[in-house]
CSV table of C-alpha atoms and ligand atoms in Angstrom, one decimal:
chain,number,residue,atom,x,y,z
A,1346,MET,CA,-0.1,0.1,0.1
A,1347,GLY,CA,2.1,2.5,1.1
A,1348,GLU,CA,1.8,6.2,0.2
A,1349,LYS,CA,0.8,5.8,-2.7
A,1350,GLY,CA,-2.2,4.0,-1.7
A,1351,ARG,CA,-2.6,6.7,1.1
A,1352,LEU,CA,-3.0,9.2,-1.4
A,1353,SER,CA,-5.6,7.3,-3.6
A,1354,ARG,CA,-7.6,7.0,-0.8
A,1355,LEU,CA,-7.2,10.3,0.1
A,1356,LEU,CA,-8.4,11.3,-3.3
A,1357,LEU,CA,-11.0,9.2,-3.3
A,1358,GLU,CA,-12.5,10.4,-0.3
A,1359,CYS,CA,-12.2,13.9,-1.4
A,1360,SER,CA,-14.7,15.7,-3.4
A,1361,LEU,CA,-13.7,18.2,-6.1
A,1362,SER,CA,-15.1,21.3,-4.5
A,1363,ASP,CA,-13.4,20.7,-1.4
A,1364,LYS,CA,-10.4,22.8,-1.1
A,1365,LEU,CA,-8.9,22.2,2.2
A,1366,CYS,CA,-8.7,18.3,1.5
A,1367,VAL,CA,-6.8,19.7,-2.2
A,1368,VAL,CA,-4.5,21.8,-0.1
A,1369,GLN,CA,-4.0,19.0,2.9
A,1370,GLU,CA,-2.7,16.7,-0.4
A,1371,LYS,CA,-0.4,19.4,-1.7
A,1372,GLN,CA,1.1,20.5,1.7
A,1373,TYR,CA,4.8,20.3,0.4
A,1374,GLU,CA,3.9,22.2,-2.6
A,1375,VAL,CA,1.8,24.9,-1.0
A,1376,ILE,CA,3.2,25.6,2.7
A,1377,ILE,CA,6.5,23.6,3.1
A,1378,VAL,CA,8.6,25.3,0.7
A,1379,PRO,CA,7.0,28.9,0.6
A,1380,ALA,CA,7.6,28.9,4.0
A,1381,LEU,CA,11.1,27.7,3.3
A,1382,LEU,CA,11.8,30.2,0.8
A,1383,VAL,CA,10.4,33.6,3.4
A,1384,GLY,CA,12.6,31.8,6.5
A,1385,SER,CA,16.1,32.0,4.3
A,1386,PHE,CA,14.9,35.6,2.6
A,1387,LEU,CA,14.7,36.4,6.3
A,1388,ILE,CA,17.7,34.9,7.2
A,1389,LEU,CA,19.3,36.3,4.3
A,1390,LEU,CA,18.3,39.9,5.1
A,1391,ALA,CA,19.4,40.0,8.8
A,1392,ILE,CA,23.1,39.0,7.8
A,1393,ILE,CA,22.8,41.9,5.2
A,1394,LEU,CA,21.3,44.2,8.2
A,1395,TRP,CA,24.6,43.5,10.6
A,1396,LEU,CA,26.8,43.2,7.8
A,1397,PHE,CA,25.5,47.2,6.9
A,1398,ILE,CA,25.7,48.4,10.6
A,1399,ARG,CA,29.1,47.1,11.5
A,1400,GLY,CA,30.2,49.0,8.2
A,1401,GLN,CA,28.7,52.1,9.9
A,1402,ARG,CA,30.1,51.7,12.9
A,1403,SER,CA,33.5,50.9,12.1
A,1404,GLN,CA,33.3,54.0,9.8
A,1405,ARG,CA,32.3,56.2,12.6
A,1406,GLN,CA,35.4,55.0,14.6
A,1407,HIS,CA,37.8,55.7,11.9
A,1408,PRO,CA,36.6,58.8,9.3
A,1409,GLY,CA,39.8,59.7,8.0
A,1410,PRO,CA,43.1,58.5,7.7
A,1411,ARG,CA,44.5,57.7,11.5
A,1412,GLY,CA,41.7,59.3,13.3
A,1413,THR,CA,41.7,62.5,11.7
A,1414,THR,CA,39.2,65.3,10.7
A,1415,SER,CA,39.8,68.4,8.6
A,1416,VAL,CA,40.6,71.3,10.6
A,1417,PRO,CA,37.1,74.0,10.5
A,1418,ALA,CA,37.2,76.7,8.1
A,1419,SER,CA,36.1,80.1,7.9
A,1420,ARG,CA,33.1,80.5,9.8
A,1421,GLY,CA,32.4,76.8,9.8
A,1422,ARG,CA,31.4,76.8,6.1
A,1423,SER,CA,33.2,74.0,5.4
A,1424,GLN,CA,35.0,71.6,7.5
A,1425,GLU,CA,37.8,71.2,5.2
A,1426,ALA,CA,40.7,74.0,5.4
A,1427,VAL,CA,42.2,74.0,1.6
A,1428,GLY,CA,45.8,75.4,1.4
A,1429,HIS,CA,47.2,75.6,-1.9
A,1430,GLY,CA,44.3,73.0,-3.1
A,1431,GLU,CA,45.2,70.2,-0.6
A,1432,LYS,CA,43.2,68.8,2.5
A,1433,VAL,CA,44.6,69.8,6.0
A,1434,PHE,CA,44.0,67.4,8.6
A,1435,VAL,CA,43.9,67.9,12.1
A,1436,PRO,CA,44.1,65.0,14.6
A,1437,LEU,CA,41.0,65.3,16.7
A,1438,LYS,CA,41.3,62.5,19.3
A,1439,GLU,CA,44.7,62.6,19.6
A,1440,THR,CA,45.8,62.9,23.5
A,1441,SER,CA,49.4,62.8,24.0
A,1442,VAL,CA,51.8,65.5,21.8
A,1443,GLU,CA,53.7,62.9,20.3
A,1444,SER,CA,51.1,61.2,18.8
A,1445,PHE,CA,49.5,64.3,17.9
A,1446,LEU,CA,52.6,65.5,16.0
A,1447,ARG,CA,53.0,61.8,14.5
A,1448,ALA,CA,49.5,62.6,13.1
A,1449,VAL,CA,49.5,66.0,12.1
A,1450,THR,CA,53.0,66.6,10.3
A,1451,PRO,CA,52.6,64.2,7.0
A,1452,SER,CA,50.3,67.2,6.5
A,1453,LEU,CA,52.8,69.6,6.7
A,1454,ALA,CA,55.3,67.7,4.4
A,1455,LYS,CA,55.8,70.5,2.1
A,1456,LEU,CA,57.1,73.1,4.7
A,1457,GLN,CA,59.2,70.8,6.5
A,1458,VAL,CA,62.8,71.6,6.9
A,1459,PRO,CA,65.4,69.5,8.2
A,1460,ARG,CA,65.9,70.7,11.8
A,1461,GLU,CA,70.0,70.9,10.7
A,1462,GLN,CA,69.5,73.3,8.0
A,1463,LEU,CA,68.5,76.0,11.1
A,1464,LEU,CA,72.1,77.5,11.5
A,1465,GLU,CA,71.9,79.8,14.4
A,1466,VAL,CA,69.5,81.3,16.5
A,1467,LEU,CA,70.3,85.1,17.3
A,1468,GLU,CA,68.8,87.7,19.8
A,1469,GLN,CA,65.2,87.8,20.3
A,1470,ILE,CA,62.9,89.8,18.9
A,1471,HIS,CA,59.6,89.6,20.9
A,1472,SER,CA,58.0,87.4,23.0
A,1473,GLY,CA,54.0,86.8,21.7
A,1474,SER,CA,50.9,85.0,22.8
A,1475,CYS,CA,52.1,81.9,21.0
A,1476,GLY,CA,55.5,81.7,21.0
A,1477,THR,CA,58.7,83.4,21.2
A,1478,LEU,CA,60.3,85.2,18.4
A,1479,TYR,CA,64.0,85.2,17.0
A,1480,HIS,CA,65.8,86.2,14.0
A,1481,ALA,CA,67.6,83.2,12.8
A,1482,LYS,CA,69.8,82.1,9.8
A,1483,MET,CA,68.7,79.5,7.2
A,1484,THR,CA,69.6,77.3,4.5
A,1485,THR,CA,67.5,75.8,2.0
A,1486,MET,CA,67.3,73.4,-1.2
A,1487,GLU,CA,66.9,76.8,-3.3
A,1488,HIS,CA,69.4,79.3,-1.2
A,1489,PRO,CA,72.6,76.9,-0.2
A,1490,ASN,CA,73.6,80.3,1.5
A,1491,PRO,CA,72.6,81.1,4.8
A,1492,LYS,CA,69.4,83.4,5.0
A,1493,SER,CA,67.7,85.2,7.8
A,1494,VAL,CA,64.7,84.3,8.4
A,1495,VAL,CA,62.0,85.1,11.4
A,1496,LEU,CA,61.9,82.1,13.7
A,1497,LYS,CA,58.7,81.5,15.9
A,1498,ALA,CA,59.4,79.0,18.8
A,1499,LEU,CA,57.0,76.9,21.0
A,1500,GLU,CA,59.3,75.6,23.0
A,1501,GLY,CA,59.8,74.2,27.4
A,1502,SER,CA,57.0,72.5,28.8
A,1503,VAL,CA,54.1,73.0,26.8
A,1504,GLY,CA,50.6,71.6,26.4
A,1505,LEU,CA,48.6,68.9,23.9
A,1506,GLN,CA,46.2,72.6,23.6
A,1507,GLU,CA,49.5,75.0,23.1
A,1508,VAL,CA,50.5,72.4,20.5
A,1509,GLN,CA,47.1,72.2,18.7
A,1510,ASP,CA,47.2,76.1,18.5
A,1511,PHE,CA,50.4,76.4,16.9
A,1512,ILE,CA,50.0,73.7,14.2
A,1513,GLY,CA,46.7,75.1,13.5
A,1514,ARG,CA,48.5,78.8,13.0
A,1515,ILE,CA,50.7,76.7,10.5
A,1516,GLN,CA,47.7,75.3,8.5
A,1517,PHE,CA,46.4,79.0,8.9
A,1518,TYR,CA,49.4,80.7,7.0
A,1519,GLN,CA,49.2,77.5,4.4
A,1520,TYR,CA,45.7,78.1,3.9
A,1521,LEU,CA,46.1,81.8,2.9
A,1522,GLY,CA,48.8,81.1,0.5
A,1523,LYS,CA,50.8,83.7,-0.5
A,1524,HIS,CA,50.3,87.5,-0.9
A,1525,LYS,CA,53.0,89.9,-1.4
A,1526,ASN,CA,51.1,92.3,1.3
A,1527,LEU,CA,51.2,89.5,4.1
A,1528,VAL,CA,53.9,87.9,5.9
A,1529,GLN,CA,55.0,84.4,4.5
A,1530,LEU,CA,56.0,81.4,5.9
A,1531,GLU,CA,58.6,79.8,4.8
A,1532,GLY,CA,58.6,76.3,6.7
A,1533,CYS,CA,58.3,74.5,10.2
A,1534,CYS,CA,59.7,72.0,12.0
A,1535,THR,CA,57.0,70.1,13.6
A,1536,GLU,CA,57.9,66.1,14.3
A,1537,ARG,CA,58.8,66.6,17.7
A,1538,LEU,CA,59.0,69.4,20.2
A,1539,PRO,CA,60.4,72.5,19.9
A,1540,LEU,CA,58.3,73.5,17.1
A,1541,TYR,CA,59.1,76.1,15.3
A,1542,MET,CA,57.7,78.5,12.2
A,1543,MET,CA,60.1,80.1,9.7
A,1544,LEU,CA,58.7,83.4,8.3
A,1545,GLU,CA,60.5,85.7,6.5
A,1546,ASP,CA,63.0,88.2,8.0
A,1547,VAL,CA,61.2,92.1,6.7
A,1548,VAL,CA,63.9,94.4,6.9
A,1549,PRO,CA,64.1,97.2,8.8
A,1550,GLY,CA,60.7,95.8,10.6
A,1551,ASP,CA,57.7,97.5,12.0
A,1552,LEU,CA,56.1,100.3,10.6
A,1553,LEU,CA,55.9,102.2,13.7
A,1554,ASN,CA,59.8,102.0,14.1
A,1555,PHE,CA,60.2,103.3,11.0
A,1556,LEU,CA,57.9,105.9,11.2
A,1557,TRP,CA,59.9,107.2,14.7
A,1558,THR,CA,63.1,106.9,12.8
A,1559,CYS,CA,61.7,109.3,10.4
A,1560,ARG,CA,61.7,111.7,12.5
A,1561,ARG,CA,65.5,111.4,13.2
A,1562,ASP,CA,67.6,113.7,10.7
A,1563,VAL,CA,68.9,110.4,9.4
A,1564,MET,CA,70.0,110.3,5.8
A,1565,THR,CA,69.9,106.8,5.0
A,1566,MET,CA,70.2,103.5,6.5
A,1567,ASP,CA,70.8,99.9,5.1
A,1568,GLY,CA,70.3,101.7,1.8
A,1569,LEU,CA,66.9,103.0,3.0
A,1570,LEU,CA,65.5,106.6,2.7
A,1571,TYR,CA,64.2,107.2,5.9
A,1572,ASP,CA,62.4,109.7,4.4
A,1573,LEU,CA,58.3,109.8,3.7
A,1574,THR,CA,56.2,112.0,1.1
A,1575,GLU,CA,52.5,111.8,1.1
A,1576,LYS,CA,52.9,110.2,-2.0
A,1577,GLN,CA,54.5,107.2,-0.7
A,1578,ILE,CA,52.0,107.2,2.1
A,1579,TYR,CA,49.3,106.5,-0.2
A,1580,HIS,CA,51.6,103.8,-1.8
A,1581,ILE,CA,52.0,102.0,1.3
A,1582,GLY,CA,48.1,102.4,2.0
A,1583,LYS,CA,46.9,101.2,-1.2
A,1584,GLN,CA,49.0,98.3,-0.2
A,1585,VAL,CA,47.8,97.7,3.4
A,1586,LEU,CA,44.4,97.7,1.5
A,1587,LEU,CA,45.2,94.9,-1.2
A,1588,ALA,CA,46.1,92.5,2.1
A,1589,LEU,CA,42.7,93.6,3.5
A,1590,GLU,CA,41.1,92.6,0.6
A,1591,PHE,CA,42.5,89.7,0.3
A,1592,LEU,CA,41.5,88.5,4.0
A,1593,GLN,CA,38.2,89.6,3.1
A,1594,GLU,CA,37.7,87.5,-0.2
A,1595,LYS,CA,38.1,85.0,2.6
A,1596,HIS,CA,35.5,86.4,4.4
A,1597,LEU,CA,38.2,87.0,7.3
A,1598,PHE,CA,39.6,90.3,8.6
A,1599,HIS,CA,42.8,91.3,10.3
A,1600,GLY,CA,41.4,92.9,14.1
A,1601,ASP,CA,44.1,95.0,15.2
A,1602,VAL,CA,45.2,97.0,12.0
A,1603,ALA,CA,47.9,99.5,13.4
A,1604,ALA,CA,51.9,100.5,12.5
A,1605,ARG,CA,52.9,98.4,15.2
A,1606,ASN,CA,51.6,95.0,13.4
A,1607,ILE,CA,52.9,96.6,9.6
A,1608,LEU,CA,56.0,95.2,8.3
A,1609,ILE,CA,58.0,97.3,6.4
A,1610,GLN,CA,60.7,96.2,3.7
A,1611,SER,CA,63.1,99.1,2.4
A,1612,ASP,CA,61.7,99.4,-0.9
A,1613,LEU,CA,58.6,100.6,1.2
A,1614,THR,CA,56.5,97.3,0.9
A,1615,PRO,CA,54.3,96.5,3.6
A,1616,LYS,CA,53.3,93.4,5.0
A,1617,LEU,CA,50.7,92.3,8.0
A,1618,CYS,CA,51.8,90.5,10.6
A,1619,HIS,CA,50.3,89.9,13.9
A,1620,LEU,CA,47.4,87.2,11.6
A,1621,GLY,CA,46.6,85.8,15.7
A,1622,LEU,CA,43.5,87.3,15.4
A,1623,ALA,CA,42.7,86.5,11.9
A,1624,TYR,CA,43.5,83.0,12.4
A,1625,GLU,CA,40.8,82.6,15.4
A,1626,VAL,CA,38.3,84.3,13.0
A,1627,HIS,CA,39.0,81.3,10.6
A,1628,THR,CA,39.1,78.7,13.0
A,1629,HIS,CA,36.2,79.7,15.8
A,1630,GLY,CA,34.2,82.2,14.0
A,1631,ALA,CA,35.5,84.8,16.2
A,1632,ILE,CA,37.9,86.6,18.0
A,1633,SER,CA,37.9,85.0,21.5
A,1634,SER,CA,36.9,87.9,24.1
A,1635,ALA,CA,40.1,87.1,26.4
A,1636,ARG,CA,42.3,88.2,22.9
A,1637,SER,CA,39.6,90.9,22.4
A,1638,SER,CA,40.6,93.0,25.4
A,1639,THR,CA,44.1,92.7,24.6
A,1640,ILE,CA,43.5,94.7,21.3
A,1641,PRO,CA,44.8,98.5,22.3
A,1642,LEU,CA,41.2,100.3,22.5
A,1643,LYS,CA,42.7,103.9,20.4
A,1644,TRP,CA,42.2,101.6,17.3
A,1645,LEU,CA,38.8,100.3,17.4
A,1646,ALA,CA,36.0,101.3,15.4
A,1647,PRO,CA,32.8,102.2,18.0
A,1648,GLU,CA,31.4,99.2,17.2
A,1649,ARG,CA,34.3,97.1,18.9
A,1650,LEU,CA,34.3,99.2,22.0
A,1651,LEU,CA,30.8,98.4,22.5
A,1652,LEU,CA,31.7,94.6,22.2
A,1653,ARG,CA,29.2,94.1,19.3
A,1654,PRO,CA,30.9,91.7,16.1
A,1655,ALA,CA,33.9,92.6,15.1
A,1656,SER,CA,34.3,92.5,10.8
A,1657,ILE,CA,36.4,93.7,7.7
A,1658,ARG,CA,34.6,97.3,8.3
A,1659,GLY,CA,36.3,97.6,11.8
A,1660,ASP,CA,39.4,97.4,9.9
A,1661,VAL,CA,38.6,100.1,7.7
A,1662,TRP,CA,38.2,102.4,11.3
A,1663,SER,CA,41.5,101.4,12.2
A,1664,PHE,CA,43.2,101.6,8.8
A,1665,GLY,CA,42.1,105.8,9.2
A,1666,ILE,CA,43.9,105.7,12.5
A,1667,LEU,CA,46.9,103.9,10.4
A,1668,LEU,CA,46.5,106.7,8.1
A,1669,TYR,CA,46.9,109.1,10.8
A,1670,GLU,CA,50.2,107.8,12.4
A,1671,MET,CA,51.8,107.5,9.0
A,1672,VAL,CA,51.1,111.1,8.2
A,1673,THR,CA,52.2,112.3,12.1
A,1674,LEU,CA,55.4,109.9,11.5
A,1675,GLY,CA,53.8,107.2,14.6
A,1676,ALA,CA,52.2,110.1,17.1
A,1677,PRO,CA,49.8,108.3,19.2
A,1678,PRO,CA,46.3,108.6,18.3
A,1679,TYR,CA,43.9,110.9,20.3
A,1680,PRO,CA,46.6,112.3,22.4
A,1681,GLU,CA,44.3,114.3,24.2
A,1682,VAL,CA,41.9,111.4,25.3
A,1683,PRO,CA,43.1,108.9,28.1
A,1684,PRO,CA,42.6,105.4,26.5
A,1685,THR,CA,39.8,104.2,28.6
A,1686,SER,CA,37.5,107.6,27.7
A,1687,ILE,CA,37.7,106.7,24.0
A,1688,LEU,CA,34.2,105.0,23.7
A,1689,GLN,CA,32.8,108.5,25.3
A,1690,TYR,CA,34.9,110.3,23.2
A,1691,LEU,CA,33.4,108.9,20.1
A,1692,GLN,CA,29.7,108.7,21.5
A,1693,ARG,CA,30.3,112.6,21.4
A,1694,LYS,CA,30.5,112.6,17.8
A,1695,LYS,CA,33.7,113.5,18.0
A,1696,ILE,CA,36.8,111.8,15.7
A,1697,MET,CA,40.1,113.3,15.6
A,1698,LYS,CA,41.7,116.7,14.0
A,1699,ARG,CA,43.1,117.3,10.9
A,1700,PRO,CA,46.8,116.8,11.8
A,1701,SER,CA,48.7,119.9,10.2
A,1702,SER,CA,51.2,118.0,8.4
A,1703,CYS,CA,47.9,116.0,6.3
A,1704,THR,CA,46.7,117.6,3.2
A,1705,HIS,CA,42.7,118.1,3.1
A,1706,ALA,CA,42.3,115.4,0.4
A,1707,MET,CA,44.0,112.8,3.2
A,1708,TYR,CA,41.4,114.5,6.2
A,1709,ASN,CA,38.5,113.7,4.1
A,1710,ILE,CA,39.9,109.3,3.6
A,1711,MET,CA,40.2,109.2,7.5
A,1712,LYS,CA,36.6,110.7,7.9
A,1713,TYR,CA,35.5,108.3,5.1
A,1714,CYS,CA,36.7,105.3,7.4
A,1715,TRP,CA,36.0,107.0,10.9
A,1716,ARG,CA,31.7,107.2,9.7
A,1717,TRP,CA,30.2,105.8,13.5
A,1718,SER,CA,28.1,103.3,11.4
A,1719,GLU,CA,30.1,100.1,9.8
A,1720,ASP,CA,27.5,100.3,6.7
A,1721,SER,CA,28.2,103.9,5.8
A,1722,ARG,CA,32.0,102.8,5.8
A,1723,PRO,CA,33.8,102.2,2.6
A,1724,LEU,CA,35.1,98.1,1.8
A,1725,PRO,CA,38.8,98.2,1.4
A,1726,GLY,CA,38.4,97.9,-2.4
A,1727,GLU,CA,36.4,100.8,-2.9
A,1728,LEU,CA,38.9,102.8,-0.4
A,1729,ARG,CA,41.9,102.2,-2.4
A,1730,LEU,CA,40.0,103.5,-5.5
A,1731,ARG,CA,39.8,106.4,-3.0
A,1732,LEU,CA,43.9,106.6,-2.4
A,1733,GLU,CA,44.8,105.4,-6.0
A,1734,ALA,CA,42.8,109.2,-6.9
A,1735,ALA,CA,44.3,110.8,-4.4
A,1736,SER,CA,47.8,109.8,-4.8
A,1737,ARG,CA,47.5,111.2,-8.3
A,1738,THR,CA,47.6,114.7,-7.2
A,1739,ALA,CA,49.9,113.7,-3.8
A,1740,ASN,CA,52.8,115.6,-3.0
A,1741,ASP,CA,56.4,114.1,-4.0
A,1742,LYS,CA,58.6,116.6,-3.0
A,1743,ALA,CA,57.8,117.8,0.5
A,1744,VAL,CA,59.2,115.6,3.0
A,1745,LEU,CA,57.4,115.2,6.6
A,1746,GLN,CA,59.0,116.3,9.2
A,1747,VAL,CA,58.1,116.2,13.1
A,1748,PRO,CA,60.9,117.6,15.0
A,1749,GLU,CA,60.2,116.0,18.6
A,1750,LEU,CA,61.4,112.5,19.4
A,1751,VAL,CA,59.3,109.6,20.3
A,1752,VAL,CA,60.1,108.3,23.7
A,1753,PRO,CA,58.6,104.9,23.8
A,1754,ASP,CA,57.1,104.7,27.1
A,1755,LEU,CA,55.6,107.7,27.0
A,1756,TYR,CA,54.0,106.9,24.0
A,1757,ALA,CA,52.9,103.6,25.3
A,1758,ASP,CA,51.2,105.7,28.2
A,1759,VAL,CA,49.3,108.0,25.8
A,1760,ALA,CA,48.5,105.4,23.4
A,1761,GLY,CA,47.5,103.0,25.7
A,1762,ILE,CA,49.4,99.8,24.9
A,1763,SER,CA,51.9,97.8,26.5
A,1764,THR,CA,55.3,98.5,26.1
A,1765,GLU,CA,56.2,94.5,25.7
A,1766,SER,CA,54.1,95.4,22.2
A,1767,LEU,CA,56.3,97.8,21.2
A,1768,SER,CA,59.6,95.9,19.5
A,1769,ASP,CA,63.0,97.1,21.2
A,1770,SER,CA,64.7,98.0,18.2
A,1771,TYR,CA,63.8,101.8,18.6
A,1772,SER,CA,65.9,103.7,20.7
A,1773,VAL,CA,66.5,107.4,21.9
A,1774,LEU,CA,69.7,108.1,21.3
B,1028,LIG,N1,58.7,88.6,9.5
B,1028,LIG,C1,59.4,89.4,10.7
B,1028,LIG,N2,60.3,89.8,10.0
B,1028,LIG,C2,60.6,91.3,11.0
B,1028,LIG,N3,59.9,91.3,12.4
B,1028,LIG,C3,59.0,90.8,12.7
B,1028,LIG,C4,58.2,89.3,11.6
B,1028,LIG,N4,57.4,89.0,12.5
B,1028,LIG,C5,57.5,89.5,13.7
B,1028,LIG,N5,58.4,90.9,14.1
B,1028,LIG,C6,58.2,91.3,14.9
B,1028,LIG,O1,57.8,90.8,15.9
B,1028,LIG,C7,56.7,91.9,16.3
B,1028,LIG,C8,55.7,90.9,16.8
B,1028,LIG,O2,55.0,89.8,15.7
B,1028,LIG,P1,53.5,89.7,15.9
B,1028,LIG,O3,53.0,90.4,16.3
B,1028,LIG,O4,53.3,89.1,14.4
B,1028,LIG,O5,53.8,88.4,16.6
B,1028,LIG,P2,52.3,87.4,17.5
B,1028,LIG,O6,52.9,88.3,18.9
B,1028,LIG,O7,53.4,86.0,18.1
B,1028,LIG,O8,51.3,87.8,16.8
B,1028,LIG,P3,50.3,87.0,16.7
B,1028,LIG,O9,49.9,86.0,17.7
B,1028,LIG,O10,49.0,87.6,15.9
B,1028,LIG,O11,50.4,85.8,15.2
B,1028,LIG,C9,56.3,92.4,15.4
B,1028,LIG,O12,56.1,93.7,15.7
B,1028,LIG,C10,57.5,92.9,14.7
B,1028,LIG,O13,58.4,93.5,15.4
């Protein structure tokens, strides 16, 4: 009998309209096979899901090369800092200085200078907010003869945060790229402590000292004529504005435009230095309040004195003060106003009077910079056109003269700046 017999008996017992009976008869085809198919499909789906979740998790743990992520860029618009078309990575999760430097140094490969090429470190120039500045001698592949550089060093016992900040500044120079009116980074040593960045040595140095030296009866020094005419002031001013336009294009601003923060070459090419505030704007979207409180008040626009956000138009205000500094050969602004009273002075709608050495054309440009409302002040590009127009008829013969020599301590007092922020290279003979 067996199975065959059982089936034929079943068929005999079933009428054609009895569906349950037919289903029972074909249970293999109707129930078991589809159930097996659905089961294996579900198992396959579970495996795929598990593989997918595992992949996602491991990606979250390793987002880039060796636990790195890109440095925040200007005002958070992009998460990648791009220098010369390259991505710049900053490790976020590194916990020791050594592992941080190991991770970050490859991204600075093009800037690395072997330490043995740093031949001698000469005198200290300045002790800055992020490292000490020295004069030094260095050789490079292109310049086998030693050349002068300014060395910024992060030395001594320093923590991870200071190291990250120093490296961030190097990457900021890389991000900015080259501009003839910004001080240039020439190289760095970052594979271990102490950390160095090498900047081009701008000779004779800062513009404030240059202006003070112009007061002296000095004919030439290092081939440089310490004479300044109105036309030359426009020439320097236009180039400072080119640097500000460059920063503005990158959605940045300088934050402390002043003669002390401009370096001048012997051909009267100015270069903006003191880029630490622009670095803060680039990295954090704004200048920190700790840093803001160190900026001398007499150079600040009213909105900044009122602790409102800074912008490129604040730089334009300070540029007006810079014109005043140049035309007076480095006099402190608002000599009759104590630094802490400057806001009240400006709130009374007062501005500085026209210095006797300043033409009406130049004073009109200053007044344009010192408009109370930010929006009615020009942008650097517009201002540069004004300077170009004024420069066409400017005096190129009369040398600016101020008989009184500057006493740096007295100057610092009246200007409201710390004596440490003045360079040591000026001395009253
Ligand atoms: N490349 C350079 N060539 C010649 N002198 C320089 C150079 N860089 C800086 N100095 C001198 O050092 C002084 C301080 O420079 P700077 O303000 O750039 O340093 P800092 O205080 O470390 O600023 P920041 O933190 O904003 O980078 C300048 O006023 C100038 O006298």
